[in-house]
Amino acid sequence: MKVHISLSTVADVEDGIRTFYLDTANNGHDYWGSSIYAGHQDAKASGSKGTRLISINLARWLFVNFSSRDFVVVKLDIEDAEYEIVPHLAQMKAGIVTDYLLVEWHHFDLGMAPAEVAIRGECQTM
């Protein structure tokens, strides 16, 4: 079974509305730098003012849609938001319903680079 989230929804640490900044500068890479962070280099290069999208608490969503009996693979390529979401997944014990968590780690250029070491440790506790 595959479960997909709408393209107009962003993963987050809480349910609500989040501003999403579009990358319009990287045509050759399918606009890969869109982000929930206005300070992301590709959002800044694009001059994006952002668009408001529905956000979902990814940990809560996993618990609502899956049980420990399911085989669940989560792949995160979320342009720096992994530094916020992965610790939240660990804190909420989302590893109970997640068999594999695949994360594309980005170079966090918004002032939190030292957090990567702590977050990788958090992932090991999941």
mmCIF file of N, CA and C in Angstrom:
data_model
loop_
_atom_site.group_PDB
_atom_site.id
_atom_site.type_symbol
_atom_site.label_atom_id
_atom_site.label_comp_id
_atom_site.label_asym_id
_atom_site.label_seq_id
_atom_site.Cartn_x
_atom_site.Cartn_y
_atom_site.Cartn_z
ATOM 1 N N MET A 1 0.837 -1.172 0.000
ATOM 2 C CA MET A 1 0.000 0.000 0.000
ATOM 3 C C MET A 1 0.885 1.238 0.000
ATOM 4 N N LYS A 2 0.556 2.198 -0.845
ATOM 5 C CA LYS A 2 1.236 3.483 -0.854
ATOM 6 C C LYS A 2 0.257 4.537 -0.373
ATOM 7 N N VAL A 3 0.739 5.442 0.433
ATOM 8 C CA VAL A 3 -0.067 6.568 0.887
ATOM 9 C C VAL A 3 0.656 7.829 0.461
ATOM 10 N N HIS A 4 -0.040 8.697 -0.206
ATOM 11 C CA HIS A 4 0.557 9.941 -0.674
ATOM 12 C C HIS A 4 -0.125 11.131 -0.020
ATOM 13 N N ILE A 5 0.643 12.151 0.212
ATOM 14 C CA ILE A 5 0.117 13.418 0.712
ATOM 15 C C ILE A 5 0.003 14.351 -0.483
ATOM 16 N N SER A 6 -1.010 15.166 -0.491
ATOM 17 C CA SER A 6 -1.234 16.118 -1.569
ATOM 18 C C SER A 6 0.000 16.977 -1.814
ATOM 19 N N LEU A 7 0.214 17.329 -3.069
ATOM 20 C CA LEU A 7 1.346 18.178 -3.417
ATOM 21 C C LEU A 7 1.235 19.567 -2.804
ATOM 22 N N SER A 8 0.063 19.953 -2.384
ATOM 23 C CA SER A 8 -0.105 21.279 -1.784
ATOM 24 C C SER A 8 -0.062 21.215 -0.258
ATOM 25 N N THR A 9 0.579 20.195 0.283
ATOM 26 C CA THR A 9 0.719 20.017 1.728
ATOM 27 C C THR A 9 2.202 19.905 2.065
ATOM 28 N N VAL A 10 2.618 20.523 3.165
ATOM 29 C CA VAL A 10 4.012 20.422 3.585
ATOM 30 C C VAL A 10 4.110 19.661 4.902
ATOM 31 N N ALA A 11 5.167 18.875 5.035
ATOM 32 C CA ALA A 11 5.440 18.174 6.295
ATOM 33 C C ALA A 11 5.964 19.192 7.295
ATOM 34 N N ASP A 12 5.535 19.044 8.544
ATOM 35 C CA ASP A 12 5.906 20.013 9.570
ATOM 36 C C ASP A 12 5.859 19.329 10.931
ATOM 37 N N VAL A 13 6.055 20.098 11.981
ATOM 38 C CA VAL A 13 5.982 19.575 13.340
ATOM 39 C C VAL A 13 4.629 19.863 13.974
ATOM 40 N N GLU A 14 3.763 20.559 13.263
ATOM 41 C CA GLU A 14 2.410 20.823 13.754
ATOM 42 C C GLU A 14 1.459 20.980 12.579
ATOM 43 N N ASP A 15 0.187 20.761 12.859
ATOM 44 C CA ASP A 15 -0.841 20.966 11.846
ATOM 45 C C ASP A 15 -1.150 22.454 11.766
ATOM 46 N N GLY A 16 -1.398 22.932 10.571
ATOM 47 C CA GLY A 16 -1.752 24.342 10.430
ATOM 48 C C GLY A 16 -1.479 24.855 9.038
ATOM 49 N N ILE A 17 -1.004 26.074 8.979
ATOM 50 C CA ILE A 17 -0.663 26.732 7.721
ATOM 51 C C ILE A 17 0.799 27.158 7.820
ATOM 52 N N ARG A 18 1.538 26.944 6.748
ATOM 53 C CA ARG A 18 2.962 27.300 6.728
ATOM 54 C C ARG A 18 3.256 28.000 5.409
ATOM 55 N N THR A 19 4.112 28.979 5.449
ATOM 56 C CA THR A 19 4.527 29.646 4.217
ATOM 57 C C THR A 19 5.589 28.793 3.540
ATOM 58 N N PHE A 20 5.416 28.585 2.250
ATOM 59 C CA PHE A 20 6.322 27.764 1.447
ATOM 60 C C PHE A 20 6.928 28.662 0.381
ATOM 61 N N TYR A 21 8.253 28.681 0.296
ATOM 62 C CA TYR A 21 8.966 29.564 -0.613
ATOM 63 C C TYR A 21 9.414 28.783 -1.843
ATOM 64 N N LEU A 22 8.944 29.221 -2.993
ATOM 65 C CA LEU A 22 9.195 28.500 -4.236
ATOM 66 C C LEU A 22 10.544 28.861 -4.834
ATOM 67 N N ASP A 23 11.230 27.849 -5.312
ATOM 68 C CA ASP A 23 12.471 28.016 -6.060
ATOM 69 C C ASP A 23 12.077 28.184 -7.523
ATOM 70 N N THR A 24 12.360 29.343 -8.080
ATOM 71 C CA THR A 24 12.101 29.563 -9.505
ATOM 72 C C THR A 24 13.408 29.750 -10.269
ATOM 73 N N ALA A 25 14.541 29.567 -9.586
ATOM 74 C CA ALA A 25 15.848 29.824 -10.183
ATOM 75 C C ALA A 25 16.509 28.581 -10.772
ATOM 76 N N ASN A 26 16.147 27.396 -10.320
ATOM 77 C CA ASN A 26 16.851 26.170 -10.714
ATOM 78 C C ASN A 26 16.072 25.335 -11.718
ATOM 79 N N ASN A 27 15.808 25.912 -12.864
ATOM 80 C CA ASN A 27 15.069 25.213 -13.910
ATOM 81 C C ASN A 27 15.753 23.908 -14.306
ATOM 82 N N GLY A 28 17.072 23.911 -14.399
ATOM 83 C CA GLY A 28 17.821 22.726 -14.800
ATOM 84 C C GLY A 28 17.772 21.590 -13.793
ATOM 85 N N HIS A 29 17.322 21.880 -12.583
ATOM 86 C CA HIS A 29 17.228 20.865 -11.530
ATOM 87 C C HIS A 29 15.803 20.730 -11.011
ATOM 88 N N ASP A 30 14.840 21.013 -11.877
ATOM 89 C CA ASP A 30 13.417 20.879 -11.519
ATOM 90 C C ASP A 30 13.055 21.654 -10.258
ATOM 91 N N TYR A 31 13.656 22.822 -10.083
ATOM 92 C CA TYR A 31 13.313 23.721 -8.966
ATOM 93 C C TYR A 31 13.462 23.025 -7.615
ATOM 94 N N TRP A 32 14.578 22.389 -7.423
ATOM 95 C CA TRP A 32 14.808 21.534 -6.257
ATOM 96 C C TRP A 32 14.971 22.278 -4.939
ATOM 97 N N GLY A 33 15.053 23.589 -4.933
ATOM 98 C CA GLY A 33 15.335 24.309 -3.703
ATOM 99 C C GLY A 33 14.152 24.982 -3.037
ATOM 100 N N SER A 34 12.928 24.605 -3.382
ATOM 101 C CA SER A 34 11.772 25.171 -2.681
ATOM 102 C C SER A 34 11.839 24.746 -1.221
ATOM 103 N N SER A 35 11.402 25.617 -0.317
ATOM 104 C CA SER A 35 11.626 25.366 1.108
ATOM 105 C C SER A 35 10.597 26.088 1.972
ATOM 106 N N ILE A 36 10.475 25.652 3.219
ATOM 107 C CA ILE A 36 9.638 26.369 4.183
ATOM 108 C C ILE A 36 10.427 27.492 4.845
ATOM 109 N N TYR A 37 11.669 27.669 4.454
ATOM 110 C CA TYR A 37 12.519 28.703 5.038
ATOM 111 C C TYR A 37 12.797 29.804 4.025
ATOM 112 N N ALA A 38 12.413 31.034 4.364
ATOM 113 C CA ALA A 38 12.647 32.182 3.488
ATOM 114 C C ALA A 38 14.141 32.390 3.264
ATOM 115 N N GLY A 39 14.972 31.981 4.234
ATOM 116 C CA GLY A 39 16.410 32.162 4.136
ATOM 117 C C GLY A 39 17.130 31.104 3.329
ATOM 118 N N HIS A 40 16.409 30.089 2.833
ATOM 119 C CA HIS A 40 17.052 29.058 2.013
ATOM 120 C C HIS A 40 17.639 29.738 0.778
ATOM 121 N N GLN A 41 18.855 29.358 0.406
ATOM 122 C CA GLN A 41 19.568 30.047 -0.673
ATOM 123 C C GLN A 41 18.782 30.095 -1.977
ATOM 124 N N ASP A 42 18.067 29.045 -2.325
ATOM 125 C CA ASP A 42 17.325 29.044 -3.584
ATOM 126 C C ASP A 42 16.057 29.885 -3.494
ATOM 127 N N ALA A 43 15.440 29.922 -2.330
ATOM 128 C CA ALA A 43 14.272 30.792 -2.137
ATOM 129 C C ALA A 43 14.707 32.254 -2.217
ATOM 130 N N LYS A 44 15.858 32.565 -1.622
ATOM 131 C CA LYS A 44 16.372 33.935 -1.687
ATOM 132 C C LYS A 44 16.736 34.311 -3.115
ATOM 133 N N ALA A 45 17.405 33.395 -3.834
ATOM 134 C CA ALA A 45 17.795 33.674 -5.217
ATOM 135 C C ALA A 45 16.577 33.886 -6.110
ATOM 136 N N SER A 46 15.480 33.262 -5.750
ATOM 137 C CA SER A 46 14.252 33.376 -6.537
ATOM 138 C C SER A 46 13.454 34.626 -6.181
ATOM 139 N N GLY A 47 13.777 35.237 -5.051
ATOM 140 C CA GLY A 47 12.992 36.379 -4.602
ATOM 141 C C GLY A 47 11.581 35.981 -4.213
ATOM 142 N N SER A 48 11.425 34.753 -3.781
ATOM 143 C CA SER A 48 10.097 34.222 -3.465
ATOM 144 C C SER A 48 9.483 34.940 -2.273
ATOM 145 N N LYS A 49 8.239 35.334 -2.429
ATOM 146 C CA LYS A 49 7.480 35.940 -1.329
ATOM 147 C C LYS A 49 6.739 34.871 -0.543
ATOM 148 N N GLY A 50 6.698 33.670 -1.082
ATOM 149 C CA GLY A 50 6.057 32.555 -0.394
ATOM 150 C C GLY A 50 4.583 32.423 -0.713
ATOM 151 N N THR A 51 4.105 31.226 -0.509
ATOM 152 C CA THR A 51 2.689 30.926 -0.661
ATOM 153 C C THR A 51 2.262 30.132 0.563
ATOM 154 N N ARG A 52 1.062 30.340 1.017
ATOM 155 C CA ARG A 52 0.585 29.673 2.233
ATOM 156 C C ARG A 52 0.013 28.308 1.859
ATOM 157 N N LEU A 53 0.492 27.268 2.548
ATOM 158 C CA LEU A 53 0.044 25.900 2.299
ATOM 159 C C LEU A 53 -0.363 25.234 3.607
ATOM 160 N N ILE A 54 -1.151 24.191 3.489
ATOM 161 C CA ILE A 54 -1.525 23.385 4.646
ATOM 162 C C ILE A 54 -0.295 22.613 5.105
ATOM 163 N N SER A 55 -0.060 22.592 6.402
ATOM 164 C CA SER A 55 1.040 21.795 6.954
ATOM 165 C C SER A 55 0.453 20.703 7.835
ATOM 166 N N ILE A 56 1.140 19.565 7.832
ATOM 167 C CA ILE A 56 0.706 18.462 8.687
ATOM 168 C C ILE A 56 1.827 18.086 9.644
ATOM 169 N N ASN A 57 1.440 17.729 10.844
ATOM 170 C CA ASN A 57 2.373 17.189 11.822
ATOM 171 C C ASN A 57 2.705 15.778 11.332
ATOM 172 N N LEU A 58 3.902 15.602 10.798
ATOM 173 C CA LEU A 58 4.264 14.329 10.184
ATOM 174 C C LEU A 58 4.206 13.175 11.178
ATOM 175 N N ALA A 59 4.656 13.392 12.404
ATOM 176 C CA ALA A 59 4.616 12.325 13.415
ATOM 177 C C ALA A 59 3.175 11.906 13.693
ATOM 178 N N ARG A 60 2.302 12.878 13.895
ATOM 179 C CA ARG A 60 0.887 12.569 14.152
ATOM 180 C C ARG A 60 0.282 11.836 12.958
ATOM 181 N N TRP A 61 0.594 12.308 11.751
ATOM 182 C CA TRP A 61 0.067 11.693 10.535
ATOM 183 C C TRP A 61 0.498 10.225 10.441
ATOM 184 N N LEU A 62 1.754 9.941 10.777
ATOM 185 C CA LEU A 62 2.230 8.555 10.750
ATOM 186 C C LEU A 62 1.450 7.687 11.730
ATOM 187 N N PHE A 63 1.236 8.180 12.948
ATOM 188 C CA PHE A 63 0.494 7.409 13.952
ATOM 189 C C PHE A 63 -0.967 7.199 13.564
ATOM 190 N N VAL A 64 -1.573 8.165 12.906
ATOM 191 C CA VAL A 64 -2.980 8.048 12.496
ATOM 192 C C VAL A 64 -3.134 7.046 11.352
ATOM 193 N N ASN A 65 -2.151 6.985 10.464
ATOM 194 C CA ASN A 65 -2.283 6.176 9.251
ATOM 195 C C ASN A 65 -1.624 4.805 9.302
ATOM 196 N N PHE A 66 -0.774 4.553 10.291
ATOM 197 C CA PHE A 66 -0.037 3.292 10.326
ATOM 198 C C PHE A 66 0.021 2.723 11.737
ATOM 199 N N SER A 67 0.298 1.422 11.812
ATOM 200 C CA SER A 67 0.517 0.775 13.107
ATOM 201 C C SER A 67 1.880 0.094 13.067
ATOM 202 N N SER A 68 2.288 -0.441 14.188
ATOM 203 C CA SER A 68 3.589 -1.112 14.252
ATOM 204 C C SER A 68 3.623 -2.374 13.392
ATOM 205 N N ARG A 69 2.462 -2.879 12.985
ATOM 206 C CA ARG A 69 2.409 -4.069 12.118
ATOM 207 C C ARG A 69 2.678 -3.737 10.654
ATOM 208 N N ASP A 70 2.540 -2.468 10.286
ATOM 209 C CA ASP A 70 2.767 -2.052 8.902
ATOM 210 C C ASP A 70 4.261 -1.922 8.626
ATOM 211 N N PHE A 71 4.616 -2.037 7.360
ATOM 212 C CA PHE A 71 5.993 -1.795 6.935
ATOM 213 C C PHE A 71 6.026 -0.388 6.347
ATOM 214 N N VAL A 72 6.709 0.514 7.026
ATOM 215 C CA VAL A 72 6.662 1.927 6.657
ATOM 216 C C VAL A 72 8.068 2.448 6.370
ATOM 217 N N VAL A 73 8.225 3.039 5.195
ATOM 218 C CA VAL A 73 9.463 3.696 4.805
ATOM 219 C C VAL A 73 9.136 5.176 4.598
ATOM 220 N N VAL A 74 9.864 6.039 5.287
ATOM 221 C CA VAL A 74 9.684 7.478 5.138
ATOM 222 C C VAL A 74 10.945 8.034 4.494
ATOM 223 N N LYS A 75 10.773 8.743 3.386
ATOM 224 C CA LYS A 75 11.900 9.386 2.714
ATOM 225 C C LYS A 75 11.714 10.890 2.820
ATOM 226 N N LEU A 76 12.684 11.551 3.434
ATOM 227 C CA LEU A 76 12.616 12.998 3.607
ATOM 228 C C LEU A 76 13.683 13.680 2.768
ATOM 229 N N ASP A 77 13.253 14.506 1.845
ATOM 230 C CA ASP A 77 14.125 15.404 1.093
ATOM 231 C C ASP A 77 13.417 16.746 1.154
ATOM 232 N N ILE A 78 13.616 17.451 2.252
ATOM 233 C CA ILE A 78 12.754 18.592 2.553
ATOM 234 C C ILE A 78 13.534 19.884 2.796
ATOM 235 N N GLU A 79 14.658 20.032 2.098
ATOM 236 C CA GLU A 79 15.395 21.290 2.020
ATOM 237 C C GLU A 79 15.545 22.009 3.356
ATOM 238 N N ASP A 80 16.289 21.433 4.233
ATOM 239 C CA ASP A 80 16.651 21.971 5.548
ATOM 240 C C ASP A 80 15.602 21.748 6.628
ATOM 241 N N ALA A 81 14.375 21.418 6.278
ATOM 242 C CA ALA A 81 13.343 21.196 7.298
ATOM 243 C C ALA A 81 13.606 19.915 8.085
ATOM 244 N N GLU A 82 14.503 19.047 7.586
ATOM 245 C CA GLU A 82 14.836 17.827 8.327
ATOM 246 C C GLU A 82 15.434 18.153 9.696
ATOM 247 N N TYR A 83 16.058 19.322 9.818
ATOM 248 C CA TYR A 83 16.660 19.711 11.092
ATOM 249 C C TYR A 83 15.604 20.030 12.143
ATOM 250 N N GLU A 84 14.404 20.293 11.722
ATOM 251 C CA GLU A 84 13.290 20.557 12.629
ATOM 252 C C GLU A 84 12.415 19.310 12.797
ATOM 253 N N ILE A 85 12.183 18.598 11.703
ATOM 254 C CA ILE A 85 11.228 17.491 11.718
ATOM 255 C C ILE A 85 11.811 16.213 12.311
ATOM 256 N N VAL A 86 13.055 15.882 12.008
ATOM 257 C CA VAL A 86 13.630 14.627 12.513
ATOM 258 C C VAL A 86 13.679 14.591 14.043
ATOM 259 N N PRO A 87 14.121 15.651 14.719
ATOM 260 C CA PRO A 87 14.075 15.599 16.186
ATOM 261 C C PRO A 87 12.646 15.455 16.714
ATOM 262 N N HIS A 88 11.697 16.076 16.019
ATOM 263 C CA HIS A 88 10.294 15.954 16.434
ATOM 264 C C HIS A 88 9.820 14.506 16.279
ATOM 265 N N LEU A 89 10.200 13.849 15.185
ATOM 266 C CA LEU A 89 9.839 12.439 14.997
ATOM 267 C C LEU A 89 10.413 11.594 16.134
ATOM 268 N N ALA A 90 11.658 11.880 16.519
ATOM 269 C CA ALA A 90 12.279 11.131 17.622
ATOM 270 C C ALA A 90 11.567 11.407 18.941
ATOM 271 N N GLN A 91 11.268 12.667 19.198
ATOM 272 C CA GLN A 91 10.593 13.045 20.444
ATOM 273 C C GLN A 91 9.221 12.385 20.558
ATOM 274 N N MET A 92 8.514 12.280 19.442
ATOM 275 C CA MET A 92 7.171 11.701 19.434
ATOM 276 C C MET A 92 7.202 10.176 19.315
ATOM 277 N N LYS A 93 8.406 9.583 19.257
ATOM 278 C CA LYS A 93 8.574 8.127 19.162
ATOM 279 C C LYS A 93 7.961 7.556 17.883
ATOM 280 N N ALA A 94 8.094 8.299 16.783
ATOM 281 C CA ALA A 94 7.540 7.856 15.506
ATOM 282 C C ALA A 94 8.228 6.598 14.986
ATOM 283 N N GLY A 95 9.365 6.236 15.563
ATOM 284 C CA GLY A 95 10.032 4.997 15.184
ATOM 285 C C GLY A 95 9.185 3.769 15.458
ATOM 286 N N ILE A 96 8.187 3.897 16.323
ATOM 287 C CA ILE A 96 7.275 2.785 16.613
ATOM 288 C C ILE A 96 6.542 2.344 15.354
ATOM 289 N N VAL A 97 6.231 3.299 14.472
ATOM 290 C CA VAL A 97 5.492 2.967 13.244
ATOM 291 C C VAL A 97 6.333 3.205 11.990
ATOM 292 N N THR A 98 7.640 3.412 12.151
ATOM 293 C CA THR A 98 8.512 3.676 11.011
ATOM 294 C C THR A 98 9.633 2.645 10.990
ATOM 295 N N ASP A 99 9.683 1.856 9.923
ATOM 296 C CA ASP A 99 10.738 0.850 9.803
ATOM 297 C C ASP A 99 12.038 1.447 9.283
ATOM 298 N N TYR A 100 11.932 2.332 8.305
ATOM 299 C CA TYR A 100 13.108 2.979 7.728
ATOM 300 C C TYR A 100 12.834 4.464 7.574
ATOM 301 N N LEU A 101 13.792 5.267 7.989
ATOM 302 C CA LEU A 101 13.738 6.709 7.795
ATOM 303 C C LEU A 101 14.943 7.087 6.950
ATOM 304 N N LEU A 102 14.696 7.507 5.732
ATOM 305 C CA LEU A 102 15.751 7.901 4.809
ATOM 306 C C LEU A 102 15.748 9.420 4.724
ATOM 307 N N VAL A 103 16.867 10.041 5.050
ATOM 308 C CA VAL A 103 16.932 11.497 5.103
ATOM 309 C C VAL A 103 18.028 11.994 4.179
ATOM 310 N N GLU A 104 17.697 12.943 3.326
ATOM 311 C CA GLU A 104 18.724 13.640 2.565
ATOM 312 C C GLU A 104 19.111 14.865 3.393
ATOM 313 N N TRP A 105 20.306 14.804 3.963
ATOM 314 C CA TRP A 105 20.777 15.907 4.812
ATOM 315 C C TRP A 105 21.313 17.020 3.936
ATOM 316 N N HIS A 106 20.860 18.221 4.177
ATOM 317 C CA HIS A 106 21.313 19.383 3.430
ATOM 318 C C HIS A 106 22.265 20.189 4.305
ATOM 319 N N HIS A 107 23.107 20.952 3.668
ATOM 320 C CA HIS A 107 23.975 21.857 4.418
ATOM 321 C C HIS A 107 23.106 22.996 4.903
ATOM 322 N N PHE A 108 22.888 23.019 6.180
ATOM 323 C CA PHE A 108 21.977 24.009 6.761
ATOM 324 C C PHE A 108 22.709 25.336 6.825
ATOM 325 N N ASP A 109 22.315 26.281 6.000
ATOM 326 C CA ASP A 109 23.010 27.559 5.930
ATOM 327 C C ASP A 109 22.252 28.670 6.649
ATOM 328 N N LEU A 110 21.374 28.307 7.569
ATOM 329 C CA LEU A 110 20.592 29.305 8.284
ATOM 330 C C LEU A 110 21.038 29.429 9.736
ATOM 331 N N GLY A 111 22.264 29.001 10.034
ATOM 332 C CA GLY A 111 22.807 29.210 11.363
ATOM 333 C C GLY A 111 22.670 28.041 12.327
ATOM 334 N N MET A 112 22.310 26.838 11.861
ATOM 335 C CA MET A 112 22.114 25.717 12.774
ATOM 336 C C MET A 112 23.011 24.528 12.464
ATOM 337 N N ALA A 113 24.065 24.710 11.686
ATOM 338 C CA ALA A 113 24.901 23.584 11.274
ATOM 339 C C ALA A 113 25.339 22.679 12.425
ATOM 340 N N PRO A 114 25.706 23.174 13.598
ATOM 341 C CA PRO A 114 26.115 22.275 14.690
ATOM 342 C C PRO A 114 25.006 21.329 15.143
ATOM 343 N N ALA A 115 23.778 21.650 14.824
ATOM 344 C CA ALA A 115 22.661 20.796 15.240
ATOM 345 C C ALA A 115 22.674 19.451 14.532
ATOM 346 N N GLU A 116 23.339 19.359 13.389
ATOM 347 C CA GLU A 116 23.318 18.105 12.634
ATOM 348 C C GLU A 116 23.845 16.942 13.460
ATOM 349 N N VAL A 117 24.899 17.153 14.226
ATOM 350 C CA VAL A 117 25.468 16.083 15.046
ATOM 351 C C VAL A 117 24.438 15.596 16.054
ATOM 352 N N ALA A 118 23.767 16.503 16.725
ATOM 353 C CA ALA A 118 22.752 16.135 17.715
ATOM 354 C C ALA A 118 21.587 15.412 17.057
ATOM 355 N N ILE A 119 21.188 15.868 15.891
ATOM 356 C CA ILE A 119 20.046 15.265 15.205
ATOM 357 C C ILE A 119 20.373 13.848 14.752
ATOM 358 N N ARG A 120 21.561 13.646 14.253
ATOM 359 C CA ARG A 120 21.934 12.282 13.853
ATOM 360 C C ARG A 120 21.895 11.348 15.060
ATOM 361 N N GLY A 121 22.271 11.846 16.228
ATOM 362 C CA GLY A 121 22.157 11.058 17.455
ATOM 363 C C GLY A 121 20.709 10.754 17.784
ATOM 364 N N GLU A 122 19.826 11.741 17.585
ATOM 365 C CA GLU A 122 18.396 11.536 17.815
ATOM 366 C C GLU A 122 17.867 10.432 16.901
ATOM 367 N N CYS A 123 18.324 10.431 15.663
ATOM 368 C CA CYS A 123 17.861 9.416 14.708
ATOM 369 C C CYS A 123 18.217 8.020 15.182
ATOM 370 N N GLN A 124 19.360 7.879 15.808
ATOM 371 C CA GLN A 124 19.767 6.560 16.274
ATOM 372 C C GLN A 124 18.859 6.054 17.385
ATOM 373 N N THR A 125 18.217 6.970 18.119
ATOM 374 C CA THR A 125 17.316 6.544 19.187
ATOM 375 C C THR A 125 15.954 6.149 18.651
ATOM 376 N N MET A 126 15.654 6.506 17.417
ATOM 377 C CA MET A 126 14.372 6.128 16.824
ATOM 378 C C MET A 126 14.405 4.648 16.572
#
